[in-house]
Amino acid sequence: MALYEHLRTLLRDEQPVALVTTIAGPGVGAKLLVTPDGTVEGTLGHPELDRIAARDALAELEAGRSGVRRYGPEGQTTPEDLEGSPTVSVFVECWAPSPQMWIFGAVDFTAALAKVAKVLGYRVTVCDAREVFATRRRFPMADEVVVSWPGPLFERRGHSLGKRDAVCILTHDAKFDVPAVQGALATSVGYIGVMGSRKTHTKRLERLADVGVDRPEDLARLMSPIGLDLGARTPEETAVSICAEIIACRTGRRAPSLRDGAGPIHG
Amino acid sequence: MKDLLEDIDRWRAAGLRIAVARVVDIEGSGPRDPGAAMVVNEHGEVAGSVSGGCVEGAVVSEALAILAGEEASRVVSFGYSDDEAFAVGLTCGGTIRLFIEPLDW
């Protein structure tokens, strides 16, 4: 029961982990336990199959998805290689903590964005330095409301942000959003959106340059002005356009209407 | 399975053998996502669920057969749209596939 014991410990500690189980084909019941640092325990019966399945399990874990995958007995993945050989079906079960969304600025758009983010499964943190605005009563849907400047929050917890997480800066106030952008860029967060008109964006770039944030690869990470071009007007519509952009950034899609394309819908 | 750790611990402490059934795949409309799990001990006691209550009874029979060594660990399908489906189906019209195995790993 060594594998189960390890899984149980990781689940109890809220640690991300993927369990790969052969459910059909040679070696039913064989297992791999995969953790984000690349540690692999157990075997599916062939080293190459283990390597490929562990690699895919890590990607699924990153996306927080569980599902069935099929391989050849030696880890083959392409249909031609699979022809004529028995297929190994594995169930990849992933336990990942909820992705985080940090929203800076306690404004009307924040409440709407926090609501939509909760529907999508985010753990939502609202942060503003102004004690009168950053209250639980105004943002009951948020998982936490932090009264703080951005810098200290990033220093304390920025390391917890990863590819699945999002930082949305809705302040439109240079003295708040410049340190928020700086803080976000210092993390490996997957999405950084900054609200404001194109004019505000241009001015913000100048202020960022003043504090030394001017590397093109850093500025390329900023989605600013924030959101997809849906013609959104209300805070709720804007929240949908922001969340839709976050999804498109994660999947690498350009986000036109499905009707107007021809490729596969999933994948 | 995360919600079932306490039940599993309790049963293991009592020396009971346990089977675990996990949803691995759904087609069409299904009540629970992949990863939904239930555990069954050798006395037929149950924790967790894998559907809206439509198929749990049949899962217990399968789990007990596997614990008794009458069946091997395997995938079972439930739903009206599948030829190999059991007589019990999902009221929502979808198909779910479960993998049932002894918790001996």
CSV table of C-alpha atoms in Angstrom, one decimal:
chain,number,residue,atom,x,y,z
A,1,MET,CA,0.0,0.0,0.0
A,2,ALA,CA,3.0,2.3,-0.4
A,3,LEU,CA,1.6,4.2,-3.4
A,4,TYR,CA,-1.7,4.8,-1.7
A,5,GLU,CA,0.0,6.0,1.5
A,6,HIS,CA,2.0,8.5,-0.5
A,7,LEU,CA,-1.1,9.7,-2.4
A,8,ARG,CA,-3.0,10.0,0.8
A,9,THR,CA,-0.2,12.1,2.4
A,10,LEU,CA,-0.1,14.4,-0.6
A,11,LEU,CA,-3.9,14.8,-0.7
A,12,ARG,CA,-4.1,15.5,3.0
A,13,ASP,CA,-1.4,18.2,2.6
A,14,GLU,CA,-3.3,19.8,-0.4
A,15,GLN,CA,-0.4,19.1,-2.7
A,16,PRO,CA,-0.9,18.7,-6.4
A,17,VAL,CA,-0.5,15.1,-7.7
A,18,ALA,CA,-1.5,13.0,-10.6
A,19,LEU,CA,-2.3,9.2,-10.4
A,20,VAL,CA,-2.0,7.3,-13.6
A,21,THR,CA,-3.8,3.9,-13.7
A,22,THR,CA,-3.9,1.4,-16.5
A,23,ILE,CA,-7.6,0.6,-17.0
A,24,ALA,CA,-7.5,-1.5,-20.1
A,25,GLY,CA,-4.9,-3.4,-22.1
A,26,PRO,CA,-1.8,-5.1,-20.8
A,27,GLY,CA,-1.2,-4.6,-17.1
A,28,VAL,CA,-4.6,-3.4,-15.8
A,29,GLY,CA,-4.3,-1.8,-12.4
A,30,ALA,CA,-0.6,-0.7,-12.9
A,31,LYS,CA,0.1,2.8,-11.5
A,32,LEU,CA,2.3,5.8,-11.7
A,33,LEU,CA,2.2,8.6,-9.1
A,34,VAL,CA,3.5,11.9,-10.6
A,35,THR,CA,4.2,15.1,-8.7
A,36,PRO,CA,5.0,18.6,-10.2
A,37,ASP,CA,8.7,18.3,-9.4
A,38,GLY,CA,8.9,15.4,-11.9
A,39,THR,CA,9.1,12.7,-9.2
A,40,VAL,CA,7.6,9.4,-10.5
A,41,GLU,CA,6.7,6.4,-8.4
A,42,GLY,CA,5.5,3.0,-9.7
A,43,THR,CA,5.5,1.7,-13.2
A,44,LEU,CA,3.1,0.9,-16.0
A,45,GLY,CA,5.3,-1.9,-17.2
A,46,HIS,CA,7.7,-0.2,-19.7
A,47,PRO,CA,10.2,2.6,-19.1
A,48,GLU,CA,9.3,4.5,-22.3
A,49,LEU,CA,5.5,4.2,-21.5
A,50,ASP,CA,6.3,5.5,-18.0
A,51,ARG,CA,8.2,8.4,-19.4
A,52,ILE,CA,5.5,9.5,-21.9
A,53,ALA,CA,2.6,8.9,-19.5
A,54,ALA,CA,4.4,10.9,-16.8
A,55,ARG,CA,5.1,13.7,-19.2
A,56,ASP,CA,1.4,13.9,-20.2
A,57,ALA,CA,0.2,13.6,-16.6
A,58,LEU,CA,2.3,16.6,-15.7
A,59,ALA,CA,0.6,18.6,-18.5
A,60,GLU,CA,-2.9,17.5,-17.4
A,61,LEU,CA,-2.0,18.4,-13.8
A,62,GLU,CA,-1.0,21.8,-14.9
A,63,ALA,CA,-4.4,22.2,-16.5
A,64,GLY,CA,-6.2,20.5,-13.6
A,65,ARG,CA,-7.9,18.0,-15.9
A,66,SER,CA,-8.6,14.3,-15.4
A,67,GLY,CA,-9.3,11.8,-18.3
A,68,VAL,CA,-8.4,8.8,-20.3
A,69,ARG,CA,-5.4,8.6,-22.6
A,70,ARG,CA,-4.3,5.8,-24.9
A,71,TYR,CA,-0.8,4.6,-25.8
A,72,GLY,CA,1.0,1.7,-27.3
A,73,PRO,CA,2.6,-0.7,-24.8
A,74,GLU,CA,6.0,1.1,-25.3
A,75,GLY,CA,4.5,4.5,-25.1
A,76,GLN,CA,3.7,5.0,-28.8
A,77,THR,CA,1.4,7.9,-29.3
A,78,THR,CA,0.9,8.3,-33.1
A,79,PRO,CA,-1.9,6.4,-34.8
A,80,GLU,CA,0.6,4.8,-37.3
A,81,ASP,CA,2.8,3.4,-34.5
A,82,LEU,CA,-0.3,2.1,-32.7
A,83,GLU,CA,-1.5,0.1,-35.6
A,84,GLY,CA,-1.5,-3.6,-35.0
A,85,SER,CA,-0.4,-3.3,-31.4
A,86,PRO,CA,-2.5,-3.6,-28.3
A,87,THR,CA,-3.6,-0.3,-26.8
A,88,VAL,CA,-2.9,0.6,-23.2
A,89,SER,CA,-5.7,2.9,-21.8
A,90,VAL,CA,-4.8,4.9,-18.8
A,91,PHE,CA,-6.8,7.0,-16.5
A,92,VAL,CA,-5.0,10.2,-15.5
A,93,GLU,CA,-6.5,11.5,-12.3
A,94,CYS,CA,-5.3,14.9,-11.3
A,95,TRP,CA,-5.7,16.7,-8.0
A,96,ALA,CA,-4.6,20.3,-8.4
A,97,PRO,CA,-5.4,23.2,-6.0
A,98,SER,CA,-7.8,25.8,-7.5
A,99,PRO,CA,-6.1,28.3,-9.7
A,100,GLN,CA,-5.8,31.8,-8.2
A,101,MET,CA,-7.0,35.1,-9.4
A,102,TRP,CA,-5.6,38.2,-7.7
A,103,ILE,CA,-7.6,41.3,-8.5
A,104,PHE,CA,-6.1,44.7,-7.6
A,105,GLY,CA,-8.4,47.6,-7.1
A,106,ALA,CA,-11.7,47.5,-5.1
A,107,VAL,CA,-14.0,48.9,-7.8
A,108,ASP,CA,-17.3,47.9,-9.3
A,109,PHE,CA,-15.6,45.9,-12.0
A,110,THR,CA,-13.9,43.9,-9.3
A,111,ALA,CA,-17.1,42.6,-7.8
A,112,ALA,CA,-18.3,41.4,-11.3
A,113,LEU,CA,-15.0,39.9,-12.1
A,114,ALA,CA,-14.7,38.1,-8.8
A,115,LYS,CA,-18.2,36.6,-9.4
A,116,VAL,CA,-17.4,35.3,-12.9
A,117,ALA,CA,-14.0,34.0,-11.7
A,118,LYS,CA,-15.7,32.0,-8.9
A,119,VAL,CA,-18.0,30.4,-11.5
A,120,LEU,CA,-14.8,29.3,-13.4
A,121,GLY,CA,-13.3,27.8,-10.2
A,122,TYR,CA,-10.8,30.4,-9.2
A,123,ARG,CA,-9.7,31.1,-5.7
A,124,VAL,CA,-10.2,34.9,-5.7
A,125,THR,CA,-8.2,37.5,-3.8
A,126,VAL,CA,-9.1,41.1,-3.9
A,127,CYS,CA,-6.4,43.6,-2.9
A,128,ASP,CA,-6.6,47.4,-2.4
A,129,ALA,CA,-4.7,49.7,-0.1
A,130,ARG,CA,-7.9,51.7,0.8
A,131,GLU,CA,-9.4,50.3,3.9
A,132,VAL,CA,-12.8,51.8,3.3
A,133,PHE,CA,-13.2,50.1,-0.1
A,134,ALA,CA,-11.5,46.8,0.4
A,135,THR,CA,-14.1,45.2,2.7
A,136,ARG,CA,-15.6,41.8,2.9
A,137,ARG,CA,-19.1,43.4,2.8
A,138,ARG,CA,-18.4,44.8,-0.7
A,139,PHE,CA,-16.8,41.6,-2.0
A,140,PRO,CA,-18.6,38.7,-0.3
A,141,MET,CA,-17.9,36.4,-3.3
A,142,ALA,CA,-14.1,36.8,-2.9
A,143,ASP,CA,-12.2,34.1,-1.0
A,144,GLU,CA,-10.2,36.9,0.7
A,145,VAL,CA,-10.0,40.7,0.8
A,146,VAL,CA,-6.6,42.0,1.6
A,147,VAL,CA,-6.0,45.6,2.6
A,148,SER,CA,-2.4,46.2,1.4
A,149,TRP,CA,-0.2,47.8,-1.2
A,150,PRO,CA,0.6,45.4,-4.1
A,151,GLY,CA,4.4,45.1,-3.2
A,152,PRO,CA,4.0,43.5,0.2
A,153,LEU,CA,1.4,41.0,-1.1
A,154,PHE,CA,3.7,39.9,-4.0
A,155,GLU,CA,6.7,39.7,-1.7
A,156,ARG,CA,4.8,37.5,0.7
A,157,ARG,CA,2.9,35.3,-1.7
A,158,GLY,CA,4.0,36.0,-5.3
A,159,HIS,CA,6.0,32.7,-5.4
A,160,SER,CA,2.6,30.8,-5.2
A,161,LEU,CA,1.5,32.1,-8.6
A,162,GLY,CA,2.0,29.9,-11.6
A,163,LYS,CA,0.9,29.3,-15.2
A,164,ARG,CA,-2.8,28.6,-14.3
A,165,ASP,CA,-3.1,31.7,-12.2
A,166,ALA,CA,-4.2,35.3,-13.2
A,167,VAL,CA,-3.5,38.8,-12.0
A,168,CYS,CA,-6.0,41.4,-13.0
A,169,ILE,CA,-5.1,45.1,-12.2
A,170,LEU,CA,-8.3,47.2,-12.4
A,171,THR,CA,-7.1,50.3,-10.4
A,172,HIS,CA,-6.5,52.8,-13.2
A,173,ASP,CA,-4.3,54.6,-10.7
A,174,ALA,CA,-0.6,54.8,-11.5
A,175,LYS,CA,0.6,54.8,-8.0
A,176,PHE,CA,-1.2,51.5,-7.4
A,177,ASP,CA,-1.0,49.7,-10.8
A,178,VAL,CA,2.7,50.4,-11.4
A,179,PRO,CA,3.8,48.4,-8.3
A,180,ALA,CA,1.1,45.8,-9.1
A,181,VAL,CA,2.5,45.3,-12.6
A,182,GLN,CA,6.1,45.2,-11.2
A,183,GLY,CA,5.1,42.7,-8.7
A,184,ALA,CA,3.2,40.5,-11.2
A,185,LEU,CA,6.1,40.5,-13.7
A,186,ALA,CA,8.4,39.2,-11.0
A,187,THR,CA,6.3,36.0,-10.7
A,188,SER,CA,5.6,33.3,-13.2
A,189,VAL,CA,1.9,34.0,-13.3
A,190,GLY,CA,0.2,32.9,-16.6
A,191,TYR,CA,-1.9,36.0,-17.2
A,192,ILE,CA,-1.4,39.7,-16.4
A,193,GLY,CA,-4.3,42.0,-17.4
A,194,VAL,CA,-4.3,45.7,-16.8
A,195,MET,CA,-7.4,47.9,-17.2
A,196,GLY,CA,-7.5,51.3,-18.8
A,197,SER,CA,-8.0,53.1,-22.1
A,198,ARG,CA,-5.3,53.0,-24.7
A,199,LYS,CA,-4.3,56.5,-23.5
A,200,THR,CA,-4.0,55.2,-19.9
A,201,HIS,CA,-2.0,52.3,-21.2
A,202,THR,CA,0.5,54.6,-23.1
A,203,LYS,CA,0.9,56.7,-20.0
A,204,ARG,CA,1.4,53.6,-17.8
A,205,LEU,CA,4.1,52.4,-20.1
A,206,GLU,CA,6.0,55.7,-19.5
A,207,ARG,CA,5.6,55.3,-15.8
A,208,LEU,CA,6.8,51.7,-15.9
A,209,ALA,CA,9.8,52.8,-17.9
A,210,ASP,CA,10.6,55.4,-15.2
A,211,VAL,CA,10.9,52.6,-12.7
A,212,GLY,CA,13.0,50.5,-15.0
A,213,VAL,CA,10.3,48.1,-16.4
A,214,ASP,CA,11.0,48.3,-20.1
A,215,ARG,CA,12.2,45.0,-21.3
A,216,PRO,CA,10.1,44.0,-24.4
A,217,GLU,CA,9.7,40.4,-23.1
A,218,ASP,CA,8.2,41.8,-19.9
A,219,LEU,CA,5.9,44.3,-21.6
A,220,ALA,CA,4.7,41.5,-24.0
A,221,ARG,CA,3.3,39.7,-21.0
A,222,LEU,CA,0.9,42.5,-20.2
A,223,MET,CA,-2.7,42.2,-21.6
A,224,SER,CA,-3.5,45.9,-21.7
A,225,PRO,CA,-6.0,47.2,-22.3
A,226,ILE,CA,-7.5,44.1,-20.6
A,227,GLY,CA,-10.1,41.8,-22.2
A,228,LEU,CA,-11.3,40.5,-25.5
A,229,ASP,CA,-12.9,42.9,-28.0
A,230,LEU,CA,-16.5,41.9,-27.3
A,231,GLY,CA,-17.9,45.4,-27.1
A,232,ALA,CA,-18.5,44.8,-23.4
A,233,ARG,CA,-20.1,47.8,-21.5
A,234,THR,CA,-21.3,46.8,-18.0
A,235,PRO,CA,-18.9,45.5,-15.3
A,236,GLU,CA,-20.4,42.0,-15.8
A,237,GLU,CA,-19.9,42.0,-19.6
A,238,THR,CA,-16.3,43.3,-19.0
A,239,ALA,CA,-15.8,40.5,-16.5
A,240,VAL,CA,-16.8,37.9,-19.2
A,241,SER,CA,-14.5,39.5,-21.7
A,242,ILE,CA,-11.6,39.4,-19.2
A,243,CYS,CA,-12.2,35.7,-18.3
A,244,ALA,CA,-12.6,34.8,-22.0
A,245,GLU,CA,-9.3,36.4,-22.7
A,246,ILE,CA,-7.7,34.4,-19.8
A,247,ILE,CA,-9.0,31.2,-21.3
A,248,ALA,CA,-7.8,32.1,-24.8
A,249,CYS,CA,-4.3,33.0,-23.5
A,250,ARG,CA,-4.1,29.7,-21.7
A,251,THR,CA,-5.2,27.7,-24.8
A,252,GLY,CA,-3.2,29.8,-27.2
A,253,ARG,CA,-6.3,30.5,-29.3
A,254,ARG,CA,-7.1,33.7,-31.1
A,255,ALA,CA,-10.8,33.6,-29.9
A,256,PRO,CA,-12.8,34.2,-33.1
A,257,SER,CA,-16.3,32.6,-33.3
A,258,LEU,CA,-16.2,28.8,-33.8
A,259,ARG,CA,-18.7,29.2,-36.7
A,260,ASP,CA,-16.0,31.1,-38.6
A,261,GLY,CA,-13.3,28.5,-38.2
A,262,ALA,CA,-12.8,24.9,-39.4
A,263,GLY,CA,-10.4,23.3,-36.9
A,264,PRO,CA,-11.2,20.9,-34.1
A,265,ILE,CA,-13.3,22.5,-31.3
A,266,HIS,CA,-11.3,20.8,-28.6
A,267,GLY,CA,-7.7,20.1,-28.5
B,1,MET,CA,-11.2,10.2,-3.6
B,2,LYS,CA,-10.0,13.0,-1.5
B,3,ASP,CA,-13.3,13.2,0.4
B,4,LEU,CA,-13.1,9.4,1.1
B,5,LEU,CA,-9.7,9.3,2.9
B,6,GLU,CA,-11.3,9.1,6.4
B,7,ASP,CA,-13.7,6.3,5.5
B,8,ILE,CA,-10.8,4.4,3.9
B,9,ASP,CA,-8.6,5.0,7.0
B,10,ARG,CA,-11.3,3.7,9.3
B,11,TRP,CA,-12.0,0.6,7.2
B,12,ARG,CA,-8.3,-0.2,6.8
B,13,ALA,CA,-7.8,0.2,10.6
B,14,ALA,CA,-10.6,-2.4,11.0
B,15,GLY,CA,-8.8,-4.7,8.6
B,16,LEU,CA,-11.5,-4.6,5.9
B,17,ARG,CA,-10.8,-5.1,2.2
B,18,ILE,CA,-11.9,-2.2,0.0
B,19,ALA,CA,-12.7,-1.7,-3.6
B,20,VAL,CA,-12.6,1.8,-5.3
B,21,ALA,CA,-14.7,2.8,-8.3
B,22,ARG,CA,-13.8,5.9,-10.1
B,23,VAL,CA,-15.5,7.7,-13.0
B,24,VAL,CA,-12.9,7.7,-15.8
B,25,ASP,CA,-15.0,8.9,-18.7
B,26,ILE,CA,-18.4,10.4,-19.5
B,27,GLU,CA,-20.3,10.7,-22.8
B,28,GLY,CA,-23.1,13.1,-23.3
B,29,SER,CA,-24.8,14.3,-20.2
B,30,GLY,CA,-23.3,12.8,-17.0
B,31,PRO,CA,-23.9,13.9,-13.5
B,32,ARG,CA,-20.3,13.6,-12.2
B,33,ASP,CA,-17.0,14.4,-13.8
B,34,PRO,CA,-14.0,12.0,-14.2
B,35,GLY,CA,-12.5,11.4,-10.8
B,36,ALA,CA,-15.8,11.1,-8.9
B,37,ALA,CA,-15.3,8.1,-6.7
B,38,MET,CA,-17.0,5.7,-4.3
B,39,VAL,CA,-15.5,3.0,-2.1
B,40,VAL,CA,-17.1,-0.2,-1.0
B,41,ASN,CA,-15.8,-2.4,1.8
B,42,GLU,CA,-16.1,-6.2,1.9
B,43,HIS,CA,-19.3,-5.9,4.0
B,44,GLY,CA,-20.9,-3.8,1.2
B,45,GLU,CA,-20.7,-0.6,3.1
B,46,VAL,CA,-20.4,2.5,0.9
B,47,ALA,CA,-18.8,6.0,1.0
B,48,GLY,CA,-19.0,8.6,-1.8
B,49,SER,CA,-20.9,8.5,-5.1
B,50,VAL,CA,-20.3,8.3,-8.8
B,51,SER,CA,-23.7,9.5,-10.2
B,52,GLY,CA,-26.9,11.0,-9.0
B,53,GLY,CA,-27.8,7.7,-7.4
B,54,CYS,CA,-28.7,6.0,-10.6
B,55,VAL,CA,-25.9,3.3,-10.7
B,56,GLU,CA,-24.5,3.1,-7.2
B,57,GLY,CA,-26.4,-0.2,-6.5
B,58,ALA,CA,-24.9,-1.9,-9.5
B,59,VAL,CA,-21.5,-0.6,-8.6
B,60,VAL,CA,-21.7,-2.2,-5.2
B,61,SER,CA,-22.4,-5.6,-6.7
B,62,GLU,CA,-19.5,-5.2,-9.2
B,63,ALA,CA,-17.2,-4.1,-6.4
B,64,LEU,CA,-18.1,-7.0,-4.2
B,65,ALA,CA,-17.6,-9.5,-7.1
B,66,ILE,CA,-14.1,-8.0,-7.6
B,67,LEU,CA,-13.3,-8.2,-3.9
B,68,ALA,CA,-14.4,-11.8,-3.9
B,69,GLY,CA,-12.1,-12.6,-6.8
B,70,GLU,CA,-15.0,-13.5,-9.1
B,71,GLU,CA,-14.2,-10.6,-11.4
B,72,ALA,CA,-11.0,-8.9,-12.3
B,73,SER,CA,-10.4,-5.1,-12.1
B,74,ARG,CA,-12.1,-3.6,-15.1
B,75,VAL,CA,-14.0,-0.8,-16.7
B,76,VAL,CA,-17.8,-1.0,-16.6
B,77,SER,CA,-20.2,1.3,-18.5
B,78,PHE,CA,-23.5,2.5,-17.5
B,79,GLY,CA,-26.0,4.3,-19.8
B,80,TYR,CA,-28.7,3.7,-22.4
B,81,SER,CA,-26.5,4.7,-25.4
B,82,ASP,CA,-23.9,1.9,-25.0
B,83,ASP,CA,-24.5,-1.6,-26.3
B,84,GLU,CA,-22.5,-3.1,-23.5
B,85,ALA,CA,-24.3,-1.1,-20.9
B,86,PHE,CA,-25.9,-2.6,-17.9
B,87,ALA,CA,-29.6,-2.7,-17.5
B,88,VAL,CA,-29.4,0.2,-15.1
B,89,GLY,CA,-28.9,3.5,-16.8
B,90,LEU,CA,-28.6,7.1,-16.1
B,91,THR,CA,-31.8,9.1,-16.2
B,92,CYS,CA,-29.9,12.0,-17.9
B,93,GLY,CA,-29.4,9.8,-20.9
B,94,GLY,CA,-25.6,9.9,-20.9
B,95,THR,CA,-23.0,7.1,-20.5
B,96,ILE,CA,-20.5,6.9,-17.7
B,97,ARG,CA,-17.5,4.5,-17.6
B,98,LEU,CA,-16.1,3.5,-14.2
B,99,PHE,CA,-12.9,1.7,-13.4
B,100,ILE,CA,-13.4,-0.6,-10.4
B,101,GLU,CA,-10.4,-2.2,-8.6
B,102,PRO,CA,-9.4,-3.4,-5.2
B,103,LEU,CA,-7.6,-0.8,-3.1
B,104,ASP,CA,-4.5,-3.0,-2.6
B,105,TRP,CA,-1.9,-0.7,-4.0
